[in-house]
Amino acid sequence: MKKFVKRTLIVLVTLVVVIALGTGGMVAAWLAGIRIPFASGATWMQIEKVGSADAAGTPTDTFFIALIGNDAREGRGGARGDALHVVGINPTTNTATMLNVPRDTCWNGGKINRAHAQDGPRGQADALGQLLGVNITYVVSANFPEFQAMVDGIGGIQIDNPHSMNDANSGAFFDPGPQRFDGWGALAFSRNRYNFSRGDITRSENQGLVILAALRTLQGEGKGPAGEFKTAALVARHAQVEGMGLAEVYRLGRIAFRLDANAVRSVTIPVGGGNCLNLTDAASSLFADFADDATLQTH
Amino acid sequence: MRSSFLALAVAAVLALSACSGDDDDSSGSADERPTTSTAAPVEAEVALTRGEAVVAGAGGDIALDEPTRQAAVDAAQQYVDAAMIAPLTDGAVPEEYAALFDTGVQASAIAADRAVLTDEGIPAPTETPTITATPVRIDGLAAADGTLTFLATTFSVTVDAETASGPVAVRRNVELTYAPSGSTWLVTAYRVTVERDIADAGTSTTTAAAG
């Protein structure tokens, strides 16, 4: 018994000393100027350049970005697109429009979100581009844990919740009104569909609120080069980037910083009811209005 | 424990960031003085000084080396000399002005935004103007391996001058972002706001941004 107590004490003391030395060492390293990434190793998203665009100089051409939330979770393969949005940006006017696509939207004889399960983010972006009639240049995708980490990593987001939410499936129990969401809350807010008569359609609208709230939060990091560099570095630390370099990430961020987040139109595409949501007749004119200059003139 | 440390680290960085504002000088008002006769060449100069330097890195924040700090201030000084000082002393910006910008923004810098970026066209001073500048804040963006991808300088310059038509006051807030080009840094983006108070032309505030 004595031997056991002695061994336990030795282990405990060793543990305390190691932790103390480790912490002291890290603090010393910090003070010495060695900077440690905010959340070393944590991935928040994947960014892939899938089309051509020149963000150098003063870009004038409209371009489109697919924002995809997928439902990949541990032990579950074949992730589908759970949140589907396409943002059109017009750098000439510094304006943007976001079309929210319900995941149950019918496309090519099935739900559009299956494209992600078949061909990943790039395949999902292709499907969205074909549906809306635009060429997608960039794809940004995140799964559930990545999304949570991202929202937590930027310190939460402020959303004016338009609904009363009481949904055990998603874990969304929120009063209406302005409130701050952490990663878990933002995910629950984004996933809730059972509280709404329009189900997936209202959920898509809510996801649009989350995206614009995240944009406002990042813009709030600071105007000017300091804020822009800080944000670009933050994204670079936490994103797996394909097909583009840090310079392009920065230039895209600079364009995003110029947008007035409060003026970005967030429009959910017109679909009917049922299990597989078919586009209504109003869709084609909306898509044409969106595709020409990423600005809605007649909608 | 690690997460606690990281939280402390984040708090420290945020606190440092919060303390990193620019030092803005308020624009000085020119004295009311009798106008003098025809304008003659005057001397004018301002020496920019280094302010805070911060580099955000994809692999974590890093320190900016001394030569690069000086290169950033030198680049800002070149802009001030060409865009603000030369118009006061010579009445025009020199040819070298265009070469400060990369091809992405050069066209707008020398044409559409010229009136905001430079003081070409303001009345000629009749005596040595008073010119002051805030220290130049330097920001950098570095790749994961520490290679600098962009540099930026942020500063304000104020000019108070007497001219034949009365006092002239100019206050310019300048953000210049540079990309490496060989061994030099060229302006690849800018955001400039200029407030002018010119005796017989009134007060105006204009902004130009590109890149």
XYZ file of C-alpha atoms in Angstrom, chain A residues 19-20 22-23 25-30 33-41 55-59 153 221 223-234 236-238 245-251 254-255 257-258, chain B residues 1-2 5-6 8-10 12-14 16-17 20 54 56-63 102-105 108 137 139-144 147 149-154 175-177 179 188-191 209-211:
104
model
C 3.165 20.978 -16.863
C 4.819 23.883 -15.066
C 5.985 23.232 -20.363
C 3.796 26.225 -19.654
C 8.613 27.336 -21.708
C 5.713 28.301 -23.931
C 5.307 31.641 -22.181
C 9.032 32.272 -22.494
C 8.874 31.379 -26.171
C 6.000 33.785 -26.628
C 8.922 36.537 -30.096
C 8.118 33.016 -31.207
C 4.515 33.217 -32.281
C 2.249 30.222 -31.988
C -0.787 29.982 -34.271
C -4.115 30.721 -32.606
C -5.420 27.202 -32.992
C -2.527 25.212 -34.299
C -3.608 22.360 -36.516
C -7.915 39.057 -58.467
C -4.780 41.134 -59.124
C -4.878 44.861 -59.580
C -8.373 46.228 -59.646
C -10.529 43.290 -60.676
C -12.234 30.799 -33.640
C -11.402 42.658 -37.116
C -10.160 48.147 -41.364
C -7.059 48.856 -43.334
C -4.055 46.683 -44.068
C -3.633 45.556 -40.462
C -7.120 44.039 -40.316
C -6.926 42.637 -43.827
C -3.560 40.970 -43.227
C -4.674 39.626 -39.876
C -7.767 38.072 -41.432
C -5.869 36.641 -44.401
C -3.314 35.087 -42.066
C -6.073 33.683 -39.877
C -4.429 30.744 -44.165
C -3.681 29.162 -40.804
C -6.968 27.335 -40.689
C -1.744 31.074 -52.925
C -1.739 33.397 -49.975
C -1.637 36.441 -52.254
C -4.928 35.486 -53.846
C -6.489 34.717 -50.464
C -5.518 38.227 -49.388
C -6.820 39.869 -52.531
C -9.646 42.684 -49.594
C -12.606 42.549 -51.968
C -13.711 43.794 -46.840
C -14.983 46.385 -49.295
C -3.404 23.527 -20.001
C -2.506 23.949 -23.629
C -2.197 28.912 -22.787
C -3.627 29.378 -26.230
C -3.928 33.582 -23.001
C -1.975 33.883 -26.209
C -5.072 34.896 -28.160
C -2.450 38.841 -25.607
C -2.541 39.156 -29.379
C -5.961 40.788 -29.288
C -1.712 44.057 -28.669
C -3.872 44.505 -31.746
C -1.984 49.249 -32.371
C 3.411 43.970 -37.271
C 0.656 38.520 -39.624
C 1.871 35.153 -40.805
C 0.143 32.058 -42.088
C 2.422 30.149 -39.757
C 2.000 32.572 -36.878
C 3.001 36.172 -36.414
C 6.668 36.966 -37.015
C 9.029 39.853 -36.410
C 2.624 47.775 -60.269
C 0.740 47.105 -63.463
C -2.456 46.234 -61.639
C -3.019 49.724 -60.271
C -5.650 54.304 -62.089
C 2.908 52.016 -39.378
C 2.106 45.789 -41.635
C 3.132 42.615 -43.344
C 1.562 39.382 -44.490
C 3.820 36.359 -44.531
C 3.421 32.870 -45.932
C 3.750 29.820 -43.698
C 8.289 34.747 -46.755
C 3.915 38.269 -49.463
C 2.772 41.843 -48.910
C 3.874 44.895 -46.993
C 1.729 47.898 -46.195
C 2.420 51.363 -44.875
C -0.163 53.528 -43.176
C -2.574 53.242 -47.016
C -0.188 51.719 -49.516
C 0.102 47.960 -49.965
C 4.024 43.432 -53.434
C -0.137 46.910 -55.577
C -3.102 48.434 -53.757
C -3.904 51.768 -52.208
C -6.541 53.588 -50.260
C -8.900 53.038 -53.678
C -7.592 50.389 -56.016
C -6.249 46.887 -55.837
